[in-house]
Amino acid sequence: MAKRSELNLRDLGGIDDVIPQGLFLRSGKLSILTPTECAELCKRYNIQCIIDLRTPVEAAEFPDPLPEGVEYLQIPLLKDAAVGITHETGSDPMTIIRNLRKHPEKLKEMIPDFTALYTDIVTDGYSRSHLNQVVETLRANADKGITTLFHCTAGKDRTGIASMALLKSYGVGDKEIIRDYMRTNRNAFWTTIKKCIGIALLTRNWSLVKTAYKAFMADRKLIVTAIENYG
């Protein structure tokens, strides 16, 4: 089965001694698993519900291979595709880099404004209502003893913001929220290095490689922005 680091999988239980163990799992996309591996994962952690934070197009292109009996809820945090955040065919960063490898200036123009995106997810009407729905569902399931796994693609941006909102609802302090968010870099480091090597080989542009590295890794300033605008 895929390693926990590949999934960016972790239990939020025990944070600040107020989050129940074994009821909230955050992760990256499950489509990297085979149906058998996904069934093993759900059995191992007693996962009874999956919340997919991706867009409908993302979910359709890379579906979760869920076993029978696991509830699946799609609650997208973004209405439209966003380069660097969502990963539909055509908006996936590596696909774009391959297609535009001879035009580094165009690639740099397509790097998203992550600060704006993090702000929008917690303030935009569509995104905020869905974010609230995610938190309400997670807490309602926990009250019933139901283990829920929630995920986007990398388990960094949308999942990180959903984790922040959930932890806030339990009164967890900002320091602990930031610490959990930054744990993603333990899992993302080697995957990011491999991607950056690929970008370097494709483009021979060191400036672009550094920009990509920063985009793929969790940035403390971004989650602080989300916290400040969450209200």
Coordinates of C-alpha atoms in Angstrom, one line a residue:
M1 CA 0.0 0.0 0.0
A2 CA 1.1 3.6 -0.6
K3 CA 3.1 5.0 2.2
R4 CA 1.5 7.5 4.6
S5 CA 3.9 10.1 3.4
E6 CA 2.6 9.7 -0.2
L7 CA -1.0 10.2 1.0
N8 CA 0.0 13.0 3.4
L9 CA -2.2 11.1 5.8
R10 CA -2.4 11.9 9.5
D11 CA -4.8 11.8 12.4
L12 CA -5.7 15.1 13.9
G13 CA -6.5 13.4 17.2
G14 CA -4.7 14.6 20.3
I15 CA -3.9 18.1 19.1
D16 CA -4.1 20.5 22.1
D17 CA -5.7 17.6 24.0
V18 CA -9.1 18.5 22.8
I19 CA -9.4 16.7 19.5
P20 CA -10.6 13.1 19.8
Q21 CA -8.3 10.4 18.6
G22 CA -9.2 8.3 15.5
L23 CA -12.1 10.3 14.3
F24 CA -10.6 12.9 12.0
L25 CA -8.1 11.9 9.3
R26 CA -6.7 14.4 6.8
S27 CA -5.1 13.2 3.5
G28 CA -4.2 13.8 -0.1
K29 CA -6.1 12.1 -3.0
L30 CA -7.0 8.5 -2.6
S31 CA -6.8 7.8 -6.3
I32 CA -3.2 6.8 -5.9
L33 CA -4.5 3.6 -4.1
T34 CA -5.8 0.5 -5.7
P35 CA -9.3 -0.5 -4.7
T36 CA -7.8 -3.2 -2.5
E37 CA -5.4 -0.7 -0.9
C38 CA -8.2 1.7 -0.2
A39 CA -10.3 -1.0 1.4
E40 CA -7.3 -1.9 3.6
L41 CA -6.9 1.8 4.6
C42 CA -10.6 2.1 5.5
K43 CA -10.5 -1.1 7.5
R44 CA -7.3 -0.1 9.3
Y45 CA -8.6 3.2 10.5
N46 CA -12.3 2.3 10.6
I47 CA -13.1 5.0 8.1
Q48 CA -16.8 5.2 7.5
C49 CA -17.1 8.5 5.7
I50 CA -15.0 10.3 3.0
I51 CA -15.3 14.0 2.4
D52 CA -13.8 15.0 -1.0
L53 CA -12.9 18.7 -1.1
R54 CA -12.0 18.6 -4.8
T55 CA -14.0 20.0 -7.7
P56 CA -16.4 17.7 -9.4
V57 CA -14.1 17.5 -12.5
E58 CA -11.1 16.6 -10.4
A59 CA -13.1 13.9 -8.6
A60 CA -14.5 12.5 -11.8
E61 CA -11.0 12.3 -13.5
F62 CA -9.3 10.8 -10.4
P63 CA -12.0 9.0 -8.4
D64 CA -11.6 7.6 -5.0
P65 CA -11.7 3.8 -5.2
L66 CA -13.9 3.4 -2.2
P67 CA -15.0 0.1 -0.8
E68 CA -18.7 -0.6 -0.5
G69 CA -20.3 0.7 2.7
V70 CA -18.1 3.9 3.0
E71 CA -20.2 7.0 2.7
Y72 CA -18.8 9.5 0.1
L73 CA -19.6 13.2 0.3
Q74 CA -18.3 15.7 -2.2
I75 CA -18.1 19.2 -0.8
P76 CA -15.8 21.3 -3.0
L77 CA -14.1 24.3 -1.5
L78 CA -13.5 25.9 -4.9
K79 CA -16.2 26.4 -7.6
D80 CA -13.8 26.6 -10.5
A81 CA -10.5 25.2 -11.5
A82 CA -7.4 27.1 -10.1
V83 CA -4.0 26.4 -11.6
G84 CA -1.7 25.2 -8.9
I85 CA -4.5 24.3 -6.5
T86 CA -7.0 22.1 -8.4
H87 CA -5.7 19.3 -10.6
E88 CA -8.1 18.7 -13.4
T89 CA -6.5 17.7 -16.8
G90 CA -5.1 20.9 -18.2
S91 CA -4.7 22.7 -14.9
D92 CA -2.3 20.3 -13.2
P93 CA 1.0 22.1 -12.7
M94 CA 3.2 19.4 -14.1
T95 CA 1.1 19.2 -17.3
I96 CA 1.3 22.9 -17.8
I97 CA 5.0 22.9 -17.3
R98 CA 5.5 20.1 -19.9
N99 CA 3.3 22.0 -22.3
L100 CA 5.0 25.4 -21.8
R101 CA 8.5 24.3 -21.0
K102 CA 10.0 26.5 -23.7
H103 CA 8.1 29.5 -22.4
P104 CA 9.2 30.1 -18.8
E105 CA 7.9 33.7 -18.8
K106 CA 4.3 32.3 -19.5
L107 CA 4.8 29.7 -16.8
K108 CA 5.7 32.3 -14.2
E109 CA 2.6 34.3 -15.1
M110 CA 0.5 31.2 -14.3
I111 CA 1.8 30.7 -10.8
P112 CA -1.3 31.4 -8.7
D113 CA -1.6 34.1 -6.0
F114 CA -1.8 31.7 -3.1
T115 CA -2.4 34.4 -0.6
A116 CA -5.5 35.5 -2.5
L117 CA -6.7 31.9 -2.8
Y118 CA -6.3 31.2 0.9
T119 CA -8.2 34.4 1.6
D120 CA -11.0 33.5 -0.9
I121 CA -11.6 30.1 0.5
V122 CA -12.5 31.5 3.9
T123 CA -14.3 34.6 2.7
D124 CA -16.0 33.8 -0.7
G125 CA -19.7 33.0 -0.2
Y126 CA -19.5 29.7 -2.1
S127 CA -16.3 28.5 -0.5
R128 CA -17.1 29.6 3.0
S129 CA -20.5 28.0 3.0
H130 CA -19.0 24.7 1.9
L131 CA -16.2 25.0 4.4
N132 CA -18.8 25.5 7.2
Q133 CA -20.6 22.4 5.9
V134 CA -17.4 20.4 6.1
V135 CA -16.8 21.3 9.7
E136 CA -20.4 20.7 10.6
T137 CA -20.3 17.2 9.0
L138 CA -17.0 16.3 10.6
R139 CA -18.3 17.3 14.0
A140 CA -21.7 15.6 13.6
N141 CA -20.0 12.4 12.5
A142 CA -17.6 12.6 15.5
D143 CA -20.5 12.9 17.9
K144 CA -21.8 9.6 16.4
G145 CA -18.4 7.9 16.7
I146 CA -18.0 7.9 12.9
T147 CA -14.4 8.2 11.6
T148 CA -14.2 10.6 8.7
L149 CA -11.3 11.1 6.2
F150 CA -11.3 14.4 4.3
H151 CA -9.0 15.2 1.4
C152 CA -8.2 17.3 -1.6
T153 CA -5.3 16.4 -4.0
A154 CA -2.1 17.0 -2.2
G155 CA -3.7 17.3 1.2
K156 CA -2.0 20.7 1.7
D157 CA -4.1 23.8 0.7
R158 CA -7.8 22.9 0.8
T159 CA -7.3 20.2 3.4
G160 CA -5.1 22.5 5.4
I161 CA -7.8 25.2 5.5
A162 CA -10.5 22.6 6.4
S163 CA -8.3 21.3 9.2
M164 CA -7.8 24.9 10.4
A165 CA -11.5 25.5 10.5
L166 CA -12.2 22.3 12.3
L167 CA -9.5 22.9 14.9
K168 CA -10.8 26.4 15.4
S169 CA -14.3 25.0 16.1
Y170 CA -12.8 23.1 19.0
G171 CA -11.0 26.1 20.3
V172 CA -7.5 25.0 19.3
G173 CA -4.9 27.8 19.4
D174 CA -3.3 29.3 16.3
K175 CA 0.1 27.9 17.3
E176 CA -1.1 24.3 17.2
I177 CA -3.0 24.9 14.0
I178 CA 0.1 26.3 12.3
R179 CA 2.1 23.4 13.6
D180 CA -0.3 20.8 12.1
Y181 CA -0.3 22.6 8.8
M182 CA 3.4 22.7 8.5
R183 CA 3.7 19.0 9.2
T184 CA 2.7 18.6 5.6
N185 CA 6.3 19.5 4.6
R186 CA 7.6 16.3 6.2
N187 CA 5.6 14.3 3.7
A188 CA 5.9 16.7 0.8
F189 CA 9.6 17.2 0.8
W190 CA 10.8 14.3 -1.3
T191 CA 7.8 14.4 -3.7
T192 CA 8.5 18.1 -4.2
I193 CA 12.2 17.4 -4.8
K194 CA 11.3 14.8 -7.5
K195 CA 9.0 17.3 -9.2
C196 CA 11.6 20.1 -9.1
I197 CA 14.2 17.8 -10.7
G198 CA 11.7 17.1 -13.4
I199 CA 11.0 20.8 -13.9
A200 CA 14.7 21.5 -14.0
L201 CA 15.3 18.9 -16.7
L202 CA 12.3 20.2 -18.7
T203 CA 13.0 23.9 -18.5
R204 CA 16.7 24.4 -17.5
N205 CA 15.3 27.4 -15.6
W206 CA 16.6 27.6 -12.0
S207 CA 14.4 30.6 -11.1
L208 CA 11.3 28.6 -12.2
V209 CA 12.4 25.6 -10.2
K210 CA 12.7 27.7 -7.0
T211 CA 9.3 29.2 -7.7
A212 CA 7.8 25.8 -8.1
Y213 CA 9.5 24.5 -4.9
K214 CA 7.9 27.2 -2.9
A215 CA 4.4 26.6 -4.5
F216 CA 4.5 22.8 -3.7
M217 CA 5.6 23.2 -0.1
A218 CA 3.4 24.4 2.8
D219 CA 4.0 28.1 3.6
R220 CA 3.4 29.3 7.2
K221 CA 2.4 32.8 5.9
L222 CA -0.5 31.2 3.9
I223 CA -2.2 29.5 6.8
V224 CA -1.7 32.6 9.0
T225 CA -3.6 34.5 6.2
A226 CA -6.4 32.0 6.3
I227 CA -6.6 32.2 10.1
E228 CA -6.7 36.0 10.1
N229 CA -9.4 36.2 7.5
Y230 CA -11.5 33.3 8.9
G231 CA -13.2 35.4 11.5

